[in-house]
Amino acid sequence: MNNKNGFVITHRDYVLSAWLNSTELVRDYQAYAQEIGNEDKNLAQCFAEYAETEAEHAAKFRQLLLNYEQKKM
C-alpha cells in the first residue's frame, strides 16, 4: 500500500482506477471505430477488436471490485 501523500492507496483503489481506465478505453475505441467507419475498414476493425478486448479486461476488473465489496460485508 502507498502512503506517500499522507493517505493510503489500497489494492482496491488500484483495481478501481484500472476498471475506470478500461471502461474509458472501451468507449474511446468504440467511438474511433464508428468515426472511422468505411473510410478505413481495417483501422476501424482494429479499434473495434481493441474495444472488445478492453471490455474483457474491464469485466475482470469489475469482478475484482465486486469481490472487494463482498469482503466488506
mmCIF file of C-alpha atoms in Angstrom:
data_model
loop_
_atom_site.group_PDB
_atom_site.id
_atom_site.type_symbol
_atom_site.label_atom_id
_atom_site.label_comp_id
_atom_site.label_asym_id
_atom_site.label_seq_id
_atom_site.Cartn_x
_atom_site.Cartn_y
_atom_site.Cartn_z
ATOM 1 C CA MET A 1 0.000 0.000 0.000
ATOM 2 C CA ASN A 2 1.127 3.512 -0.754
ATOM 3 C CA ASN A 3 1.249 6.187 1.954
ATOM 4 C CA LYS A 4 3.463 8.784 0.239
ATOM 5 C CA ASN A 5 0.961 11.641 0.281
ATOM 6 C CA GLY A 6 -0.487 11.252 3.738
ATOM 7 C CA PHE A 7 -3.249 8.834 2.771
ATOM 8 C CA VAL A 8 -3.336 5.146 1.992
ATOM 9 C CA ILE A 9 -3.982 3.912 -1.518
ATOM 10 C CA THR A 10 -5.294 0.358 -1.272
ATOM 11 C CA HIS A 11 -5.232 -2.518 -3.717
ATOM 12 C CA ARG A 12 -8.960 -1.908 -4.231
ATOM 13 C CA ASP A 13 -8.132 1.666 -5.239
ATOM 14 C CA TYR A 14 -5.722 0.366 -7.879
ATOM 15 C CA VAL A 15 -8.362 -2.014 -9.221
ATOM 16 C CA LEU A 16 -10.967 0.762 -9.275
ATOM 17 C CA SER A 17 -8.597 3.007 -11.208
ATOM 18 C CA ALA A 18 -7.805 0.225 -13.679
ATOM 19 C CA TRP A 19 -11.525 -0.516 -14.145
ATOM 20 C CA LEU A 20 -12.291 3.158 -14.801
ATOM 21 C CA ASN A 21 -9.423 3.389 -17.292
ATOM 22 C CA SER A 22 -10.553 0.221 -19.072
ATOM 23 C CA THR A 23 -14.145 1.359 -19.398
ATOM 24 C CA GLU A 24 -12.968 4.687 -20.799
ATOM 25 C CA LEU A 25 -10.792 2.906 -23.352
ATOM 26 C CA VAL A 26 -13.741 0.769 -24.429
ATOM 27 C CA ARG A 27 -15.790 3.904 -25.095
ATOM 28 C CA ASP A 28 -12.888 5.581 -26.898
ATOM 29 C CA TYR A 29 -12.109 2.586 -29.119
ATOM 30 C CA GLN A 30 -15.787 2.131 -29.988
ATOM 31 C CA ALA A 31 -16.067 5.808 -30.873
ATOM 32 C CA TYR A 32 -12.917 5.656 -33.014
ATOM 33 C CA ALA A 33 -14.218 2.595 -34.870
ATOM 34 C CA GLN A 34 -17.548 4.274 -35.564
ATOM 35 C CA GLU A 35 -15.980 7.569 -36.566
ATOM 36 C CA ILE A 36 -13.520 5.944 -38.954
ATOM 37 C CA GLY A 37 -16.222 3.662 -40.326
ATOM 38 C CA ASN A 38 -15.878 2.976 -44.017
ATOM 39 C CA GLU A 39 -13.024 5.425 -44.571
ATOM 40 C CA ASP A 40 -10.513 2.797 -43.407
ATOM 41 C CA LYS A 41 -12.224 -0.500 -42.695
ATOM 42 C CA ASN A 42 -9.049 -2.196 -41.470
ATOM 43 C CA LEU A 43 -8.355 0.516 -38.920
ATOM 44 C CA ALA A 44 -11.994 0.635 -37.823
ATOM 45 C CA GLN A 45 -11.940 -3.158 -37.352
ATOM 46 C CA CYS A 46 -8.727 -2.860 -35.337
ATOM 47 C CA PHE A 47 -10.325 -0.371 -32.953
ATOM 48 C CA ALA A 48 -13.478 -2.494 -32.723
ATOM 49 C CA GLU A 49 -11.369 -5.506 -31.737
ATOM 50 C CA TYR A 50 -9.440 -3.436 -29.185
ATOM 51 C CA ALA A 51 -12.757 -2.318 -27.697
ATOM 52 C CA GLU A 52 -13.831 -5.948 -27.287
ATOM 53 C CA THR A 53 -10.520 -6.957 -25.705
ATOM 54 C CA GLU A 54 -10.585 -3.989 -23.357
ATOM 55 C CA ALA A 55 -14.184 -4.798 -22.429
ATOM 56 C CA GLU A 56 -12.952 -8.217 -21.288
ATOM 57 C CA HIS A 57 -10.337 -6.504 -19.116
ATOM 58 C CA ALA A 58 -12.961 -4.151 -17.703
ATOM 59 C CA ALA A 59 -15.215 -7.107 -16.871
ATOM 60 C CA LYS A 60 -12.399 -8.813 -14.971
ATOM 61 C CA PHE A 61 -11.626 -5.641 -13.030
ATOM 62 C CA ARG A 62 -15.344 -5.265 -12.264
ATOM 63 C CA GLN A 63 -15.457 -8.758 -10.861
ATOM 64 C CA LEU A 64 -12.427 -7.991 -8.683
ATOM 65 C CA LEU A 65 -14.187 -4.879 -7.397
ATOM 66 C CA LEU A 66 -17.302 -6.878 -6.593
ATOM 67 C CA ASN A 67 -15.135 -9.351 -4.693
ATOM 68 C CA TYR A 68 -13.680 -6.488 -2.629
ATOM 69 C CA GLU A 69 -17.197 -5.224 -1.890
ATOM 70 C CA GLN A 70 -18.358 -8.663 -0.750
ATOM 71 C CA LYS A 71 -15.412 -8.899 1.661
ATOM 72 C CA LYS A 72 -16.542 -5.643 3.308
ATOM 73 C CA MET A 73 -19.937 -7.129 4.240
#
